[in-house]
Amino acid sequence: MGSRFDITVVSKDGTTANKYIDQAVKEIQRIEKLISSWDKNSQTSLINHNAGIQPIQVDEELFELIQRAIEISKLTDGAFDISYASMDTIWKFDGSMKQMPSADRIKASVARVGYQNIILNKEKSTVFLKQKGMKIGFGAIGKGYAADKAKDLLMTKGVKAGIINASGDMNTWGKQPDGSDWKVAITNPLNKNNAFALLPIIDKAVVTSGNYEKYVTLDNKRYSHIIDPRTGYPSGGMVSATVFAPKAELADALATSVFVMGIEVGMNRINQLTGIECIIVDDQGKIHTSDNIKIDKK
């Protein structure tokens, strides 16, 4: 998935721990093979290759992942959309971009994006992309899903506690060896040296989306690498969105969605969801929290 996974388990000895970690790695590799759009033999690639041509029968696991992704798209009014992979790449965040793309190019870049055109047939377990040139991709949900599956596997094997860290997508269960809760430091990307909060994560996942490393500045305005799949324009107004949720898959998708929806709409949507919390750092460095977050400043 192009991401680093760090796996921590609490175990009686190193040999047993390494055995469990090896099993988790194999599970992550299995997920990658299922959802990768880079592997031309994967079911995901087969779906994309047959866009506008025919439905493709897929494993129940992939079907259900796509089904949940569509539900999140509905929940976020399309701010999250796995058909984002259809977007033409017209924004560059490597320093080479010197002017805005034209409005026509931006509009054309998202012409084939639209979760409404992903047609599912539950009885036949088929997925069909209605428009030729459509593609799906799991870049905004795949890491979280793999972390969830690795965690589930380890729990079924009897591992009582651990952390799956998928390049910053944190998924925890159980407690530390000393009996204390796992904790995550929340930093302000505009001042990375100091964490402004240390929050417990108890059998939960936490995911951060941010634009503090990949962005472009045009006419003194900063544009994020996180593109709104509905409009083709980069999102703005914040530098990071951190979401706490029961599953990393959901936290992964919602962190991206909040970034796209913006501070007011995004936070309002989070406050309507049970068991989900969010911390936003805006582009002025101000911190916004959802209703049930209590921060003890360090």
XYZ file of N, CA, C and O in Angstrom, residues 23-132:
440
model
N 2.261 -13.121 11.462
C 0.902 -13.436 11.013
C 0.149 -12.168 10.610
O -0.599 -12.156 9.625
N 0.369 -11.096 11.366
C -0.277 -9.820 11.048
C 0.244 -9.271 9.719
O -0.531 -8.742 8.908
N 1.543 -9.408 9.487
C 2.135 -8.947 8.229
C 1.525 -9.697 7.048
O 1.187 -9.098 6.015
N 1.359 -11.005 7.188
C 0.757 -11.802 6.109
C -0.680 -11.359 5.826
O -1.125 -11.323 4.684
N -1.405 -10.990 6.888
C -2.782 -10.523 6.710
C -2.811 -9.191 5.956
O -3.644 -8.982 5.067
N -1.885 -8.299 6.279
C -1.805 -7.008 5.590
C -1.449 -7.224 4.120
O -2.016 -6.577 3.222
N -0.542 -8.155 3.857
C -0.177 -8.467 2.466
C -1.365 -9.057 1.698
O -1.561 -8.778 0.511
N -2.184 -9.855 2.390
C -3.379 -10.421 1.753
C -4.362 -9.313 1.351
O -4.900 -9.312 0.245
N -4.547 -8.345 2.271
C -5.451 -7.220 1.984
C -4.923 -6.414 0.807
O -5.675 -6.013 -0.090
N -3.613 -6.169 0.795
C -3.026 -5.394 -0.295
C -3.296 -6.068 -1.642
O -3.644 -5.398 -2.622
N -3.158 -7.373 -1.682
C -3.389 -8.101 -2.930
C -4.841 -7.972 -3.389
O -5.135 -7.910 -4.579
N -5.745 -7.902 -2.426
C -7.177 -7.801 -2.735
C -7.554 -6.425 -3.268
O -8.319 -6.309 -4.225
N -7.008 -5.359 -2.654
C -7.496 -4.007 -2.968
C -6.561 -3.196 -3.862
O -6.921 -2.096 -4.292
N -5.387 -3.717 -4.149
C -4.413 -2.931 -4.916
C -4.895 -2.655 -6.335
O -5.321 -3.564 -7.051
N -4.806 -1.397 -6.738
C -5.111 -1.056 -8.132
C -3.829 -1.048 -8.966
O -3.866 -0.855 -10.178
N -2.676 -1.290 -8.309
C -1.401 -1.366 -9.025
C -1.152 -2.782 -9.544
O -0.459 -2.978 -10.532
N -1.729 -3.755 -8.842
C -1.597 -5.147 -9.262
C -2.635 -5.423 -10.340
O -3.832 -5.449 -10.065
N -2.187 -5.641 -11.559
C -3.125 -5.796 -12.677
C -3.970 -7.053 -12.559
O -4.987 -7.185 -13.233
N -3.578 -7.976 -11.681
C -4.340 -9.208 -11.497
C -5.318 -9.154 -10.323
O -6.030 -10.120 -10.064
N -5.361 -8.023 -9.610
C -6.259 -7.927 -8.454
C -7.701 -7.742 -8.921
O -7.969 -7.303 -10.048
N -8.631 -8.073 -8.038
C -10.045 -7.887 -8.362
C -10.382 -6.410 -8.567
O -11.230 -6.072 -9.401
N -9.716 -5.536 -7.822
C -9.932 -4.095 -7.993
C -9.538 -3.663 -9.401
O -10.266 -2.909 -10.059
N -8.387 -4.132 -9.881
C -7.944 -3.788 -11.242
C -8.914 -4.338 -12.285
O -9.179 -3.689 -13.308
N -9.466 -5.512 -12.010
C -10.422 -6.121 -12.938
C -11.701 -5.278 -13.028
O -12.251 -5.084 -14.117
N -12.146 -4.777 -11.895
C -13.314 -3.877 -11.881
C -13.032 -2.646 -12.737
O -13.845 -2.242 -13.580
N -11.865 -2.037 -12.517
C -11.506 -0.819 -13.246
C -11.365 -1.079 -14.751
O -11.799 -0.271 -15.577
N -10.760 -2.197 -15.087
C -10.532 -2.536 -16.502
C -11.851 -2.739 -17.250
O -11.937 -2.494 -18.457
N -12.880 -3.149 -16.517
C -14.175 -3.433 -17.144
C -15.200 -2.317 -16.938
O -16.401 -2.529 -17.125
N -14.713 -1.122 -16.561
C -15.616 0.022 -16.399
C -16.351 0.299 -17.711
O -15.735 0.352 -18.773
N -17.671 0.458 -17.619
C -18.482 0.731 -18.797
C -18.698 -0.461 -19.696
O -19.336 -0.351 -20.750
N -18.160 -1.618 -19.310
C -18.248 -2.820 -20.154
C -19.136 -3.879 -19.511
O -20.162 -4.272 -20.084
N -18.747 -4.328 -18.297
C -19.516 -5.395 -17.661
C -19.258 -5.425 -16.153
O -18.208 -4.968 -15.692
N -20.227 -5.978 -15.389
C -20.015 -6.164 -13.951
C -18.978 -7.266 -13.704
O -18.841 -8.179 -14.517
N -18.274 -7.154 -12.580
C -17.256 -8.142 -12.207
C -17.634 -8.758 -10.861
O -17.911 -8.044 -9.896
N -17.618 -10.087 -10.816
C -17.892 -10.785 -9.568
C -16.649 -10.740 -8.684
O -15.538 -10.997 -9.151
N -16.851 -10.389 -7.420
C -15.720 -10.230 -6.500
C -15.972 -10.999 -5.219
O -17.098 -11.429 -4.936
N -14.909 -11.166 -4.435
C -15.040 -11.803 -3.125
C -15.989 -10.994 -2.251
O -16.063 -9.756 -2.363
N -16.662 -11.682 -1.355
C -17.615 -11.019 -0.450
C -16.929 -9.910 0.348
O -17.495 -8.843 0.576
N -15.695 -10.148 0.742
C -14.954 -9.163 1.541
C -14.777 -7.848 0.791
O -15.010 -6.766 1.338
N -14.372 -7.930 -0.477
C -14.186 -6.716 -1.271
C -15.526 -6.048 -1.549
O -15.641 -4.815 -1.490
N -16.545 -6.853 -1.835
C -17.880 -6.315 -2.084
C -18.352 -5.495 -0.884
O -18.844 -4.364 -1.033
N -18.177 -6.045 0.310
C -18.649 -5.358 1.521
C -17.831 -4.106 1.815
O -18.372 -3.113 2.309
N -16.536 -4.122 1.520
C -15.704 -2.935 1.693
C -16.196 -1.808 0.774
O -16.334 -0.655 1.193
N -16.484 -2.147 -0.481
C -16.991 -1.149 -1.430
C -18.362 -0.648 -0.984
O -18.657 0.555 -1.059
N -19.186 -1.553 -0.495
C -20.519 -1.182 -0.004
C -20.412 -0.181 1.150
O -21.133 0.834 1.178
N -19.493 -0.440 2.091
C -19.308 0.490 3.223
C -18.756 1.824 2.735
O -19.142 2.890 3.238
N -17.872 1.775 1.750
C -17.308 3.021 1.199
C -18.405 3.889 0.598
O -18.405 5.121 0.757
N -19.352 3.259 -0.083
C -20.467 4.017 -0.674
C -21.336 4.631 0.426
O -21.807 5.774 0.299
N -21.536 3.892 1.515
C -22.311 4.436 2.634
C -21.620 5.674 3.222
O -22.283 6.651 3.589
N -20.290 5.627 3.322
C -19.555 6.792 3.834
C -19.669 7.957 2.848
O -19.776 9.121 3.247
N -19.679 7.656 1.559
C -19.865 8.704 0.552
C -21.208 9.403 0.747
O -21.302 10.631 0.675
N -22.241 8.614 1.007
C -23.569 9.197 1.246
C -23.567 10.033 2.511
O -24.121 11.131 2.546
N -22.924 9.516 3.550
C -22.857 10.204 4.842
C -22.143 11.552 4.728
O -22.486 12.518 5.408
N -21.146 11.619 3.847
C -20.328 12.834 3.724
C -20.684 13.665 2.489
O -19.930 14.557 2.106
N -21.835 13.368 1.898
C -22.278 14.097 0.694
C -21.231 14.071 -0.419
O -21.051 15.054 -1.144
N -20.514 12.958 -0.531
C -19.545 12.798 -1.612
C -18.168 13.372 -1.339
O -17.298 13.335 -2.208
N -17.942 13.901 -0.121
C -16.602 14.402 0.217
C -15.607 13.243 0.231
O -14.422 13.422 -0.049
N -16.092 12.061 0.552
C -15.313 10.827 0.433
C -15.884 10.050 -0.743
O -17.099 9.888 -0.858
N -15.012 9.563 -1.616
C -15.507 8.870 -2.815
C -14.382 7.997 -3.372
O -13.353 8.516 -3.817
N -14.567 6.658 -3.353
C -13.499 5.778 -3.832
C -13.312 5.868 -5.350
O -12.300 5.420 -5.873
N -14.271 6.482 -6.043
C -14.074 6.681 -7.490
C -13.222 7.916 -7.770
O -13.056 8.312 -8.927
N -12.644 8.505 -6.704
C -11.688 9.613 -6.865
C -10.534 9.194 -7.779
O -9.870 10.034 -8.399
N -10.290 7.882 -7.860
C -9.175 7.373 -8.671
C -9.358 7.714 -10.147
O -8.407 7.639 -10.929
N -10.581 8.119 -10.532
C -10.851 8.517 -11.923
C -10.339 9.927 -12.224
O -10.333 10.342 -13.386
N -9.960 10.678 -11.200
C -9.569 12.073 -11.403
C -8.312 12.188 -12.251
O -7.358 11.429 -12.063
N -8.336 13.143 -13.179
C -7.119 13.466 -13.923
C -6.187 14.246 -12.998
O -6.622 15.143 -12.257
N -4.920 13.925 -13.033
C -3.944 14.591 -12.163
C -3.503 15.899 -12.808
O -2.639 15.909 -13.686
N -4.110 16.986 -12.375
C -3.745 18.291 -12.944
C -3.072 19.202 -11.914
O -2.505 20.229 -12.277
N -3.128 18.811 -10.639
C -2.454 19.582 -9.596
C -1.116 18.918 -9.277
O -1.039 17.705 -9.158
N -0.078 19.729 -9.151
C 1.264 19.215 -8.834
C 1.701 19.790 -7.488
O 1.568 20.997 -7.252
N 2.217 18.936 -6.645
C 2.628 19.383 -5.309
C 4.113 19.128 -5.071
O 4.548 18.902 -3.945
N 4.877 19.160 -6.164
C 6.321 18.920 -6.085
C 7.136 20.189 -6.308
O 8.347 20.137 -6.498
N 6.445 21.340 -6.285
C 7.131 22.615 -6.484
C 7.153 23.090 -7.922
O 7.589 24.215 -8.207
N 6.664 22.253 -8.856
C 6.731 22.611 -10.276
C 5.543 23.455 -10.740
O 5.589 24.055 -11.809
N 4.501 23.521 -9.953
C 3.264 24.209 -10.361
C 3.358 25.705 -10.051
O 3.620 26.096 -8.914
N 3.141 26.548 -11.072
C 3.304 27.991 -10.901
C 2.006 28.771 -11.100
O 1.935 29.942 -10.749
N 0.985 28.142 -11.679
C -0.293 28.837 -11.850
C -1.457 27.859 -11.741
O -1.296 26.659 -11.914
N -2.630 28.440 -11.472
C -3.838 27.633 -11.317
C -4.225 26.992 -12.642
O -4.105 27.614 -13.694
N -4.723 25.754 -12.622
C -5.310 25.184 -13.831
C -6.577 25.970 -14.180
O -7.188 26.594 -13.305
N -6.979 25.925 -15.435
C -8.202 26.633 -15.831
C -9.425 25.958 -15.222
O -9.396 24.764 -14.889
N -10.515 26.722 -15.095
C -11.764 26.188 -14.541
C -12.266 25.015 -15.375
O -12.791 24.029 -14.832
N -12.096 25.098 -16.684
C -12.545 24.012 -17.565
C -11.755 22.728 -17.312
O -12.323 21.630 -17.277
N -10.432 22.858 -17.139
C -9.600 21.681 -16.870
C -9.960 21.057 -15.532
O -9.999 19.838 -15.387
N -10.229 21.908 -14.545
C -10.585 21.405 -13.212
C -11.915 20.649 -13.282
O -12.047 19.546 -12.746
N -12.879 21.234 -13.972
C -14.183 20.575 -14.117
C -14.049 19.238 -14.848
O -14.629 18.224 -14.451
N -13.266 19.235 -15.910
C -13.066 18.006 -16.697
C -12.344 16.927 -15.896
O -12.552 15.734 -16.126
N -11.510 17.349 -14.943
C -10.701 16.388 -14.186
C -11.546 15.451 -13.329
O -11.111 14.346 -12.993
N -12.759 15.894 -12.972
C -13.612 15.056 -12.105
C -14.859 14.554 -12.849
O -15.811 14.074 -12.229
N -14.842 14.628 -14.164
C -16.020 14.258 -14.956
C -16.431 12.801 -14.748
O -17.624 12.473 -14.850
N -15.461 11.928 -14.461
C -15.788 10.502 -14.313
C -15.872 10.066 -12.851
O -15.982 8.871 -12.563
N -15.807 11.037 -11.950
C -15.909 10.729 -10.519
C -17.378 10.753 -10.103
O -18.120 11.638 -10.507
N -17.788 9.796 -9.294
C -19.161 9.797 -8.797
C -19.552 8.435 -8.256
O -19.763 7.493 -9.024
N -19.626 8.326 -6.925
C -19.948 7.037 -6.303
C -21.318 6.527 -6.736
O -21.596 5.326 -6.679
N -22.188 7.449 -7.197
C -23.528 7.039 -7.647
C -23.447 6.108 -8.861
O -24.405 5.376 -9.152
N -22.326 6.130 -9.560
C -22.152 5.291 -10.753
C -21.430 3.974 -10.460
O -21.004 3.282 -11.381
N -21.290 3.651 -9.166
C -20.783 2.336 -8.773
C -22.013 1.476 -8.476
O -22.739 1.725 -7.513
N -22.259 0.490 -9.316
C -23.474 -0.323 -9.209
C -23.140 -1.674 -8.574
O -22.308 -2.422 -9.089
N -23.793 -1.964 -7.457
C -23.563 -3.212 -6.736
C -24.752 -4.148 -6.883
O -25.903 -3.713 -6.821
N -24.468 -5.423 -7.061
C -25.496 -6.459 -7.070
C -25.142 -7.456 -5.978
O -24.222 -8.269 -6.128
N -25.852 -7.355 -4.853
C -25.520 -8.175 -3.680
C -25.734 -9.658 -3.953
O -24.935 -10.505 -3.533
N -26.803 -10.008 -4.659
C -27.103 -11.424 -4.933
C -25.985 -12.089 -5.737
O -25.599 -13.221 -5.473
N -25.471 -11.357 -6.712
C -24.424 -11.921 -7.573
C -23.017 -11.544 -7.107
O -22.030 -12.010 -7.680
N -22.941 -10.658 -6.089
C -21.659 -10.151 -5.585
C -20.829 -9.520 -6.708
O -19.635 -9.780 -6.857
N -21.500 -8.673 -7.509
C -20.812 -8.018 -8.622
C -20.703 -6.515 -8.401
O -21.534 -5.907 -7.715
N -19.671 -5.948 -9.011
C -19.427 -4.503 -8.982
C -19.294 -4.028 -10.422
O -18.558 -4.629 -11.220
N -20.007 -2.950 -10.741
C -19.980 -2.417 -12.109
C -19.811 -0.907 -12.056
O -20.568 -0.209 -11.383
N -18.793 -0.413 -12.755
C -18.592 1.024 -12.910
C -19.271 1.446 -14.215
O -18.886 0.985 -15.288
N -20.280 2.288 -14.103
C -21.149 2.581 -15.262
C -20.425 3.275 -16.411
O -20.689 3.018 -17.574
N -19.510 4.193 -16.060
C -18.867 5.004 -17.102
C -17.517 4.419 -17.501
O -16.731 4.007 -16.649
N -17.260 4.423 -18.783
C -15.937 4.015 -19.274
C -14.905 5.016 -18.751
O -15.149 6.218 -18.731
